[in-house]
Amino acid sequence: MQRQTISSYELHYHPIQWWSKFNWQEFFWYKDFLFLLIWRNISIRYRQTVIGVAWVVIQPVVNLVVFTLVFNHMAGIKSSDGLPYPIFLMVGLLFWQYFSTATTFASSCLIDNPELINKVYVPRYMLPLAVPISVGVDFGVGVVLLLVMLLCWGVGFSLLSFLILPVLFFEAMLMVYGVGLILSSINAQFRDIRFVVPFFLQILFYLTPIFYPIEILNNHPLLKQVLIIFNPLTGMVTLARSCIAGEGIDAGLLLITMSASIVIFLLGWFFFRRREMILADII
Amino acid sequence: MSIPIIQVSHVSKKFYLGPAGLTLREYFTSMMPFVSAKERIERKHIWALNDISFDVAQGECVGIVGNNGAGKSTLLRVLSGITPPTQGDVFIRGRITSLLEVGIGFSHELTGRENIFLRGTILGSSVEQTRDKFDEIVEFSGLKEFLDTPVKRYSNGMFVRLAFSVAVHLAAEILLVDEVLAVGDAEFQKKCLVKMHELLSSGRTILFVSQDMSLIKNMCQRVVTLDAGSLVRDGAGVPLNDERT
């Protein structure tokens, strides 16, 4: 047998601080772990279910029917941008479902896999990272569904709209990662997060223009500004709708959502890096 | 002598007793800048490791023995990077594969085949490396017929065989093993010992925790004895009973 040469790798403990340099070498060693984690998240979600992947389609369709009945037909909320209400709603739900599903999974990803934290060493930041990527499959299915709906309703859409969706998805992913980093690491110590997340999501659902257009708030400019700045989902949904309706991109709004997601991501990252070292002792 | 591959210098690890972590109240008090260190609640704690120092050279096989609670597992956890030492320094000049507990990293819904790959990547190898060694791993574990069965239907023994096979075949420069062999049957144990001797002769370094003195005697030239977190003996051969206390 060949004699194994010792790599130049040297592990030396020092506390990870928020300014600590990112260890790219380690990232490349464990990149396959990240891939398999993503693949596992996708593949075990619908194992031992009878209709399997069909759930990805059934959930949004049922939501769509019920919400259209309740909010459009019964409550009389109108859509904006000249889109039919179901399509208008679908764009909102596309982002909302992604955000709520991914945030729920991300907030519990550390306590769901305690053995990956305290029995073995893997880069911990990869666990909350795998979640927003794997839930991206749902987003993809949603986009296909949206495309089908656009064709069925005969709504013409510009190519631009399908160029903006990946950009907005990336922003949403970055935001979920940031939120997930914070929630999952707090969750490791204080299990209160389990109760906070569903509650927080329920409130946020009403504070995001999903089933109503943002124009509803035109008489309350302050509230509108607050929603746009502090809830990046607002901007994402509004942008996606106006693009699909062929109204072009509001560059200012795009800039706001983009900077907001980056800020949320950075906050989450630095917060997580500070707590990463002690995770194994408190989980 | 060349630079040691593992260098442990004055390592101590403090654990707090009582409910895990700080309570919310203690958390907020500890954040307040005007509360002096003395006024903060000093919680009950133990030193799981107390000023431990030793070096390991490349190619050595070091046994770590001691009674329950002596700090053996904590030491391996510190060495593998899972938890930082409270004081002291650890230098490791090579990549580590650790096999600290049997069930780890198994995703119970996934099949044996899928878990071999997942575990491989948890130990830090790539999917490609695992694929190269895949046949050997399956052969060694003797679980060929069960590859496509979800591992939640595996027995304890099958778990260990799978876990151990993956770890020894994908071992990096340093292998940390904690009490895993105890679960397998005698025949499998023998197979593992042969494999570990093979790893040693290929220049790997092994740190080995066990209660089984005959196993230690078989494997290790050097034995480190821990007692209540302190290093009480570091030398060749298995400690005699009166030395161990």
Coordinates of C-alpha atoms in Angstrom, one line a residue:
Chain A
M1 CA 0.0 0.0 0.0
Q2 CA 1.0 3.5 -0.7
R3 CA 2.1 5.8 2.1
Q4 CA -0.4 8.5 2.5
T5 CA 1.2 11.9 2.2
I6 CA 0.2 14.4 4.8
S7 CA -1.7 17.3 3.4
S8 CA -0.8 20.8 4.3
Y9 CA -4.1 21.1 6.2
E10 CA -3.6 22.3 9.7
L11 CA -6.4 22.5 12.2
H12 CA -5.9 25.0 15.0
Y13 CA -8.6 26.0 17.3
H14 CA -9.4 29.6 17.6
P15 CA -12.8 31.1 18.2
I16 CA -14.7 31.9 15.0
Q17 CA -15.4 35.5 15.0
W18 CA -17.7 37.3 12.6
W19 CA -14.7 38.7 10.8
S20 CA -13.1 35.3 10.6
K21 CA -12.0 34.4 7.1
F22 CA -14.2 32.0 5.3
N23 CA -12.5 28.6 5.0
W24 CA -12.8 27.8 1.3
Q25 CA -10.7 24.7 1.5
E26 CA -13.2 23.2 4.0
F27 CA -16.1 24.2 1.8
F28 CA -14.7 22.3 -1.2
W29 CA -14.0 19.2 1.0
Y30 CA -17.6 19.1 2.1
K31 CA -19.3 20.3 -1.0
D32 CA -20.5 16.8 -1.8
F33 CA -22.0 16.7 1.7
L34 CA -24.0 19.8 0.8
F35 CA -25.1 18.2 -2.5
L36 CA -26.2 15.0 -0.7
L37 CA -27.9 16.9 2.0
I38 CA -29.9 18.8 -0.6
W39 CA -30.7 15.6 -2.4
R40 CA -31.7 13.9 0.8
N41 CA -34.0 16.8 1.8
I42 CA -35.8 16.5 -1.5
S43 CA -35.9 12.7 -1.7
I44 CA -37.1 11.9 1.8
R45 CA -39.9 14.4 1.9
Y46 CA -42.3 12.4 -0.1
R47 CA -41.1 8.9 0.7
Q48 CA -43.7 6.5 2.1
T49 CA -46.5 8.7 0.8
V50 CA -49.0 7.2 -1.6
I51 CA -49.2 9.9 -4.2
G52 CA -45.7 11.2 -3.6
V53 CA -44.5 14.2 -5.7
A54 CA -48.1 15.0 -6.6
W55 CA -48.3 16.8 -3.3
V56 CA -46.1 19.5 -4.7
V57 CA -48.9 20.3 -7.2
I58 CA -51.9 19.6 -5.1
Q59 CA -51.0 22.0 -2.3
P60 CA -50.8 25.1 -4.4
V61 CA -53.8 24.2 -6.6
V62 CA -56.1 23.7 -3.5
N63 CA -54.8 26.9 -2.0
L64 CA -55.4 28.7 -5.2
V65 CA -59.1 27.5 -5.5
V66 CA -59.9 28.3 -1.8
F67 CA -58.2 31.7 -1.7
T68 CA -59.8 32.8 -5.0
L69 CA -63.2 31.8 -3.6
V70 CA -62.7 33.5 -0.3
F71 CA -60.8 36.6 -1.1
N72 CA -61.9 37.4 -4.7
H73 CA -65.5 36.1 -4.8
M74 CA -66.6 36.5 -1.2
A75 CA -64.5 39.4 0.1
G76 CA -64.4 41.1 -3.3
I77 CA -60.7 41.9 -3.4
K78 CA -59.6 42.8 -6.9
S79 CA -56.3 42.0 -8.6
S80 CA -53.9 44.6 -10.0
D81 CA -51.8 45.0 -13.1
G82 CA -54.7 43.8 -15.3
L83 CA -54.0 40.2 -14.4
P84 CA -56.8 37.6 -13.8
Y85 CA -57.2 37.1 -10.0
P86 CA -56.0 33.4 -10.0
I87 CA -52.8 34.3 -11.8
F88 CA -52.3 37.4 -9.6
L89 CA -52.8 35.2 -6.6
M90 CA -50.5 32.4 -7.9
V91 CA -47.6 34.8 -8.2
G92 CA -48.1 35.8 -4.6
L93 CA -48.5 32.2 -3.4
L94 CA -45.4 31.2 -5.3
F95 CA -43.2 33.4 -3.2
W96 CA -45.2 32.9 0.0
Q97 CA -45.2 29.1 -0.1
Y98 CA -41.5 29.1 -0.8
F99 CA -40.7 31.5 2.0
S100 CA -42.9 29.8 4.6
T101 CA -42.0 26.2 3.8
A102 CA -38.3 27.0 3.6
T103 CA -38.3 29.1 6.8
T104 CA -40.1 26.4 8.7
F105 CA -37.7 23.7 7.7
A106 CA -34.6 25.9 8.0
S107 CA -35.5 27.0 11.6
S108 CA -35.5 23.4 12.7
C109 CA -32.7 22.0 10.6
L110 CA -30.2 21.9 13.4
I111 CA -32.4 20.4 16.1
D112 CA -33.7 17.8 13.6
N113 CA -30.1 16.6 13.0
P114 CA -28.4 16.9 16.4
E115 CA -26.1 14.0 15.6
L116 CA -24.6 16.0 12.8
I117 CA -23.8 18.8 15.3
N118 CA -22.5 16.9 18.3
K119 CA -21.3 13.5 17.1
V120 CA -19.3 14.5 14.0
Y121 CA -17.8 17.6 12.5
V122 CA -19.3 19.0 9.4
P123 CA -19.4 22.7 8.5
R124 CA -22.6 23.7 10.3
Y125 CA -23.6 26.5 8.0
M126 CA -24.3 23.9 5.3
L127 CA -27.4 22.6 7.1
P128 CA -29.5 25.8 6.9
L129 CA -28.0 26.4 3.4
A130 CA -29.3 23.1 2.0
V131 CA -32.9 23.9 3.0
P132 CA -33.6 27.0 0.8
I133 CA -31.9 25.2 -2.1
S134 CA -33.9 22.0 -1.8
V135 CA -37.2 23.7 -1.3
G136 CA -36.4 25.5 -4.6
V137 CA -37.9 22.4 -6.3
D138 CA -41.3 23.5 -5.0
F139 CA -40.7 26.9 -6.5
G140 CA -39.8 25.4 -9.8
V141 CA -43.0 23.4 -9.8
G142 CA -44.9 26.5 -9.0
V143 CA -43.3 28.4 -11.9
V144 CA -44.4 25.6 -14.3
L145 CA -47.9 25.7 -12.8
L146 CA -47.9 29.5 -13.4
L147 CA -46.8 29.0 -17.0
V148 CA -49.6 26.5 -17.6
M149 CA -52.1 29.0 -16.0
L150 CA -50.8 31.8 -18.2
L151 CA -51.4 29.7 -21.3
C152 CA -54.8 28.6 -20.1
W153 CA -56.0 32.1 -19.4
G154 CA -54.4 33.3 -22.6
V155 CA -52.5 36.0 -20.9
G156 CA -49.6 37.2 -23.0
F157 CA -46.4 37.6 -21.1
S158 CA -43.1 39.0 -22.0
L159 CA -39.8 37.0 -21.9
L160 CA -38.6 39.6 -19.4
S161 CA -40.9 38.2 -16.8
F162 CA -39.1 34.8 -16.9
L163 CA -35.8 36.5 -16.6
I164 CA -36.8 38.4 -13.5
L165 CA -38.1 35.3 -11.7
P166 CA -34.7 33.6 -11.2
V167 CA -33.3 36.9 -9.9
L168 CA -36.2 37.2 -7.4
F169 CA -35.9 33.6 -6.5
F170 CA -32.2 34.1 -5.7
E171 CA -33.1 37.0 -3.5
A172 CA -35.7 35.0 -1.7
M173 CA -33.2 32.2 -1.2
L174 CA -30.7 34.6 0.3
M175 CA -33.3 36.0 2.6
V176 CA -34.4 32.5 3.8
Y177 CA -30.8 31.5 4.4
G178 CA -30.3 34.6 6.5
V179 CA -33.5 34.1 8.5
G180 CA -32.7 30.3 8.8
L181 CA -29.2 30.9 10.1
I182 CA -30.6 33.1 12.9
L183 CA -33.7 31.0 13.8
S184 CA -31.9 27.6 13.6
S185 CA -29.1 28.7 15.9
I186 CA -31.4 30.2 18.5
N187 CA -33.6 27.2 18.2
A188 CA -30.6 25.0 19.2
Q189 CA -30.7 26.7 22.6
F190 CA -34.2 28.0 23.1
R191 CA -36.8 25.7 21.7
D192 CA -39.3 28.6 21.9
I193 CA -38.6 29.2 18.3
R194 CA -40.7 26.2 17.4
F195 CA -43.7 28.1 18.6
V196 CA -42.6 31.5 17.4
V197 CA -42.2 30.5 13.7
P198 CA -45.8 29.4 12.8
F199 CA -47.1 32.4 14.7
F200 CA -44.7 34.8 12.9
L201 CA -45.5 33.3 9.5
Q202 CA -49.2 33.7 10.1
I203 CA -48.9 37.3 10.8
L204 CA -46.5 37.9 7.9
F205 CA -48.9 36.3 5.6
Y206 CA -51.3 39.1 6.2
L207 CA -48.6 41.7 6.0
T208 CA -47.5 40.6 2.5
P209 CA -49.5 41.5 -0.6
I210 CA -50.3 38.0 -1.5
F211 CA -54.1 38.0 -1.9
Y212 CA -54.4 41.8 -2.1
P213 CA -52.5 44.2 -4.4
I214 CA -50.0 46.7 -2.8
E215 CA -52.0 49.5 -4.4
I216 CA -54.7 48.9 -1.7
L217 CA -52.3 50.8 0.6
N218 CA -52.0 53.9 -1.7
N219 CA -54.0 55.9 0.9
H220 CA -51.5 54.9 3.6
P221 CA -48.2 55.8 2.1
L222 CA -46.3 55.3 5.4
L223 CA -47.5 51.8 5.9
K224 CA -46.8 51.0 2.3
Q225 CA -43.2 52.2 2.7
V226 CA -42.7 50.2 5.9
L227 CA -44.0 47.1 4.2
I228 CA -41.7 47.6 1.2
I229 CA -38.6 48.2 3.2
F230 CA -39.0 45.8 6.1
N231 CA -40.7 42.9 4.2
P232 CA -38.7 42.2 1.1
L233 CA -41.4 39.7 0.0
T234 CA -43.6 42.7 -0.7
G235 CA -41.2 44.0 -3.3
M236 CA -40.6 40.6 -4.8
V237 CA -44.2 39.8 -5.3
T238 CA -45.0 43.3 -6.7
L239 CA -42.1 43.1 -9.1
A240 CA -43.0 39.7 -10.3
R241 CA -46.6 40.7 -11.0
S242 CA -45.7 43.9 -12.9
C243 CA -43.2 42.0 -15.0
I244 CA -45.6 39.3 -15.9
A245 CA -48.2 41.9 -16.8
G246 CA -45.5 43.4 -19.1
E247 CA -45.2 46.7 -17.3
G248 CA -41.4 46.6 -17.0
I249 CA -39.1 46.6 -14.0
D250 CA -39.3 49.2 -11.2
A251 CA -35.5 49.5 -10.8
G252 CA -35.8 51.3 -7.5
L253 CA -37.9 48.5 -6.0
L254 CA -35.6 45.9 -7.3
L255 CA -32.7 47.7 -5.6
I256 CA -34.5 47.9 -2.3
T257 CA -35.4 44.1 -2.3
M258 CA -32.0 43.2 -3.3
S259 CA -30.2 45.2 -0.6
A260 CA -32.7 44.0 2.0
S261 CA -32.0 40.4 1.2
I262 CA -28.3 41.0 1.3
V263 CA -28.6 42.7 4.7
I264 CA -30.7 39.9 6.1
F265 CA -28.2 37.3 4.8
L266 CA -25.2 39.2 6.3
L267 CA -26.9 39.6 9.6
G268 CA -27.7 35.9 9.7
W269 CA -24.3 34.9 8.7
F270 CA -22.4 36.9 11.3
F271 CA -24.9 35.9 14.0
F272 CA -24.4 32.2 13.1
R273 CA -20.6 32.4 12.9
R274 CA -20.5 33.8 16.5
R275 CA -22.6 30.9 17.8
E276 CA -21.3 28.1 15.6
M277 CA -18.5 27.0 18.0
I278 CA -20.7 26.4 21.0
L279 CA -23.5 24.7 19.1
A280 CA -22.4 21.2 20.1
D281 CA -22.5 22.1 23.8
I282 CA -25.9 23.6 23.8
I283 CA -28.0 21.6 21.4
Chain B
M1 CA 11.8 13.8 15.6
S2 CA 9.5 15.3 13.0
I3 CA 6.6 17.6 13.9
P4 CA 3.8 15.6 15.7
I5 CA 0.6 15.1 13.7
I6 CA -1.5 15.8 16.7
Q7 CA -0.4 18.2 19.3
V8 CA -2.5 18.7 22.4
S9 CA -1.2 21.3 24.8
H10 CA -2.8 22.2 28.1
V11 CA -6.3 21.5 27.0
S12 CA -9.1 21.9 29.4
K13 CA -12.8 21.7 28.8
K14 CA -15.5 23.0 31.2
F15 CA -19.0 21.7 31.2
Y16 CA -21.9 23.4 33.0
L17 CA -24.2 21.2 35.0
G18 CA -27.9 21.5 35.2
P19 CA -30.3 22.4 32.4
A20 CA -28.5 22.6 29.0
G21 CA -27.2 26.0 28.2
L22 CA -28.0 29.2 29.9
T23 CA -31.6 30.1 30.9
L24 CA -33.0 33.2 29.3
R25 CA -32.5 35.2 32.5
E26 CA -28.8 34.3 32.8
Y27 CA -28.5 34.9 29.1
F28 CA -29.6 38.5 29.4
T29 CA -27.6 39.1 32.6
S30 CA -24.5 37.9 30.9
M31 CA -25.1 40.3 28.1
M32 CA -25.3 43.4 30.3
P33 CA -22.0 45.2 30.2
F34 CA -22.4 46.9 33.6
V35 CA -22.7 43.6 35.5
S36 CA -19.2 42.7 36.6
A37 CA -17.9 39.2 36.1
K38 CA -18.2 38.5 39.9
E39 CA -21.9 39.4 40.1
R40 CA -22.8 37.0 37.3
I41 CA -24.1 33.8 38.4
E42 CA -21.3 31.3 38.7
R43 CA -23.0 28.1 37.7
K44 CA -22.0 24.6 38.8
H45 CA -19.5 23.1 36.5
I46 CA -17.1 20.3 36.0
W47 CA -13.8 20.1 34.2
A48 CA -14.3 17.2 31.8
L49 CA -10.7 17.7 30.6
N50 CA -8.1 19.2 32.9
D51 CA -4.8 20.4 31.5
I52 CA -4.2 17.6 29.1
S53 CA -1.0 17.6 27.0
F54 CA 0.4 15.0 24.7
D55 CA 1.7 14.6 21.2
V56 CA 1.1 11.9 18.7
A57 CA 3.5 11.2 15.8
Q58 CA 2.4 10.1 12.4
G59 CA 1.8 6.3 12.1
E60 CA 1.3 5.8 15.8
C61 CA -1.7 4.0 17.3
V62 CA -2.6 5.4 20.6
G63 CA -5.1 3.8 22.9
I64 CA -7.1 6.0 25.3
V65 CA -8.4 4.2 28.4
G66 CA -10.1 5.3 31.6
N67 CA -13.3 4.7 33.6
N68 CA -16.6 6.1 32.6
G69 CA -16.6 9.9 32.7
A70 CA -12.9 10.1 32.6
G71 CA -13.1 12.4 29.6
K72 CA -12.2 10.0 26.8
S73 CA -15.1 10.8 24.5
T74 CA -14.8 14.5 25.3
L75 CA -11.2 14.4 24.2
L76 CA -12.0 12.8 20.9
R77 CA -14.8 15.3 20.3
V78 CA -12.4 18.2 20.9
L79 CA -9.9 16.6 18.6
S80 CA -12.4 16.2 15.8
G81 CA -13.4 19.8 16.0
I82 CA -16.9 19.2 17.3
T83 CA -16.5 21.3 20.4
P84 CA -13.8 23.8 21.2
P85 CA -11.6 23.5 24.3
T86 CA -12.2 26.0 27.0
Q87 CA -8.5 26.5 27.4
G88 CA -5.4 25.3 25.7
D89 CA -4.4 24.6 22.1
V90 CA -4.9 21.7 19.7
F91 CA -2.9 21.4 16.5
I92 CA -3.8 18.8 14.0
R93 CA -1.8 18.4 10.9
G94 CA -3.8 16.2 8.7
R95 CA -7.4 15.4 8.0
I96 CA -9.5 13.5 10.5
T97 CA -12.0 10.8 10.0
S98 CA -13.9 10.2 13.2
L99 CA -16.1 7.3 14.1
L100 CA -17.5 8.4 17.5
E101 CA -20.9 6.9 17.5
V102 CA -22.6 4.3 15.5
G103 CA -25.8 5.8 14.4
I104 CA -24.6 9.1 13.3
G105 CA -25.3 10.6 10.0
F106 CA -27.6 7.8 9.0
S107 CA -30.8 9.0 7.4
H108 CA -33.2 6.4 8.4
E109 CA -35.5 6.7 5.5
L110 CA -32.7 6.3 3.0
T111 CA -31.4 2.9 1.9
G112 CA -28.1 1.3 2.8
R113 CA -26.7 2.3 -0.6
E114 CA -27.7 5.9 -0.3
N115 CA -26.4 6.0 3.3
I116 CA -23.0 4.8 2.3
F117 CA -22.6 7.9 0.1
L118 CA -24.1 10.3 2.6
R119 CA -21.9 9.0 5.4
G120 CA -18.9 9.2 3.1
T121 CA -19.5 12.9 2.5
I122 CA -20.1 13.4 6.2
L123 CA -16.6 12.1 6.8
G124 CA -15.4 14.6 4.3
S125 CA -14.8 12.5 1.2
S126 CA -16.3 13.2 -2.2
V127 CA -18.9 11.1 -3.9
E128 CA -16.3 10.0 -6.4
Q129 CA -14.0 8.7 -3.7
T130 CA -16.8 6.8 -2.2
R131 CA -17.8 5.3 -5.6
D132 CA -14.3 4.1 -6.1
K133 CA -14.4 2.2 -2.8
F134 CA -18.0 1.3 -3.0
D135 CA -17.5 -2.4 -3.8
E136 CA -14.9 -2.8 -1.1
I137 CA -17.2 -1.2 1.4
V138 CA -20.1 -3.5 0.6
E139 CA -17.9 -6.5 0.5
F140 CA -16.4 -5.7 3.9
S141 CA -19.7 -5.0 5.5
G142 CA -21.3 -8.2 4.1
L143 CA -24.6 -6.3 3.6
K144 CA -24.9 -6.9 -0.1
E145 CA -28.5 -8.2 0.0
F146 CA -29.6 -5.3 2.2
L147 CA -28.3 -2.4 0.1
D148 CA -31.7 -1.3 -1.1
T149 CA -33.5 -1.6 2.2
P150 CA -34.1 1.5 4.2
V151 CA -31.6 1.5 7.2
K152 CA -34.4 2.0 9.7
R153 CA -35.0 -1.8 9.2
Y154 CA -31.4 -2.6 9.9
S155 CA -30.4 -4.3 13.1
N156 CA -27.8 -2.8 15.5
G157 CA -25.1 -5.1 14.3
M158 CA -25.8 -4.2 10.7
F159 CA -25.6 -0.5 11.5
V160 CA -22.1 -0.9 13.1
R161 CA -20.9 -3.0 10.2
L162 CA -22.0 -0.4 7.7
A163 CA -20.7 2.5 9.7
F164 CA -17.3 0.9 10.3
S165 CA -16.9 -0.2 6.7
V166 CA -17.4 3.3 5.4
A167 CA -15.1 4.8 8.0
V168 CA -12.1 2.5 7.5
H169 CA -12.3 2.5 3.7
L170 CA -12.5 6.3 3.5
A171 CA -10.2 7.0 6.4
A172 CA -8.1 10.2 6.0
E173 CA -4.8 10.6 7.7
I174 CA -6.1 10.4 11.2
L175 CA -8.7 8.0 12.4
L176 CA -10.5 8.5 15.7
V177 CA -12.5 5.5 16.9
D178 CA -14.7 5.5 20.0
E179 CA -16.0 2.2 21.5
V180 CA -17.6 1.2 18.2
L181 CA -16.2 -2.2 17.9
A182 CA -17.9 -3.5 21.1
V183 CA -21.1 -3.8 19.2
G184 CA -20.0 -6.1 16.4
D185 CA -19.6 -9.8 16.6
A186 CA -16.3 -11.5 17.2
E187 CA -15.8 -12.4 13.5
F188 CA -16.4 -8.8 12.4
Q189 CA -14.1 -7.5 15.2
K190 CA -11.3 -9.6 13.9
K191 CA -11.9 -8.3 10.3
C192 CA -11.8 -4.7 11.6
L193 CA -8.5 -5.3 13.5
V194 CA -6.9 -6.6 10.4
K195 CA -8.1 -3.6 8.5
M196 CA -6.9 -1.2 11.1
H197 CA -3.5 -2.8 11.1
E198 CA -3.5 -2.3 7.4
L199 CA -4.3 1.4 7.8
L200 CA -1.5 1.7 10.3
S201 CA 1.1 0.2 8.0
S202 CA 0.0 2.6 5.3
G203 CA 1.0 5.5 7.5
R204 CA -2.3 6.4 9.1
T205 CA -2.5 7.5 12.7
I206 CA -5.2 6.0 14.9
L207 CA -6.6 7.1 18.2
F208 CA -8.6 4.4 19.8
V209 CA -10.9 4.5 22.8
S210 CA -11.9 1.3 24.4
Q211 CA -12.7 -0.5 27.6
D212 CA -11.5 -3.7 26.2
M213 CA -7.9 -4.1 27.4
S214 CA -7.1 -7.1 25.1
L215 CA -8.2 -5.0 22.1
I216 CA -6.0 -2.2 23.2
K217 CA -3.1 -4.5 23.8
N218 CA -3.6 -6.0 20.3
M219 CA -3.7 -2.6 18.6
C220 CA -1.7 0.0 20.4
Q221 CA 2.0 0.4 21.4
R222 CA 1.1 3.4 23.5
V223 CA -1.7 4.0 26.0
V224 CA -2.9 7.2 27.5
T225 CA -4.9 6.8 30.7
L226 CA -7.4 9.5 31.8
D227 CA -9.0 9.8 35.2
A228 CA -11.6 12.4 36.1
G229 CA -10.4 14.6 33.2
S230 CA -6.7 14.4 34.0
L231 CA -4.0 12.5 32.2
V232 CA -2.6 10.1 34.8
R233 CA -0.4 7.8 32.6
D234 CA 1.1 8.0 29.2
G235 CA 3.3 5.1 28.2
A236 CA 3.9 1.9 26.4
G237 CA 1.7 -1.1 27.1
V238 CA -1.6 -1.6 28.9
P239 CA -1.6 -0.1 32.5
L240 CA -1.7 -2.6 35.3
N241 CA -4.7 -2.6 37.5
D242 CA -3.1 -0.9 40.4
E243 CA -1.8 1.9 38.1
R244 CA -5.2 2.6 36.8
T245 CA -7.2 3.7 39.9

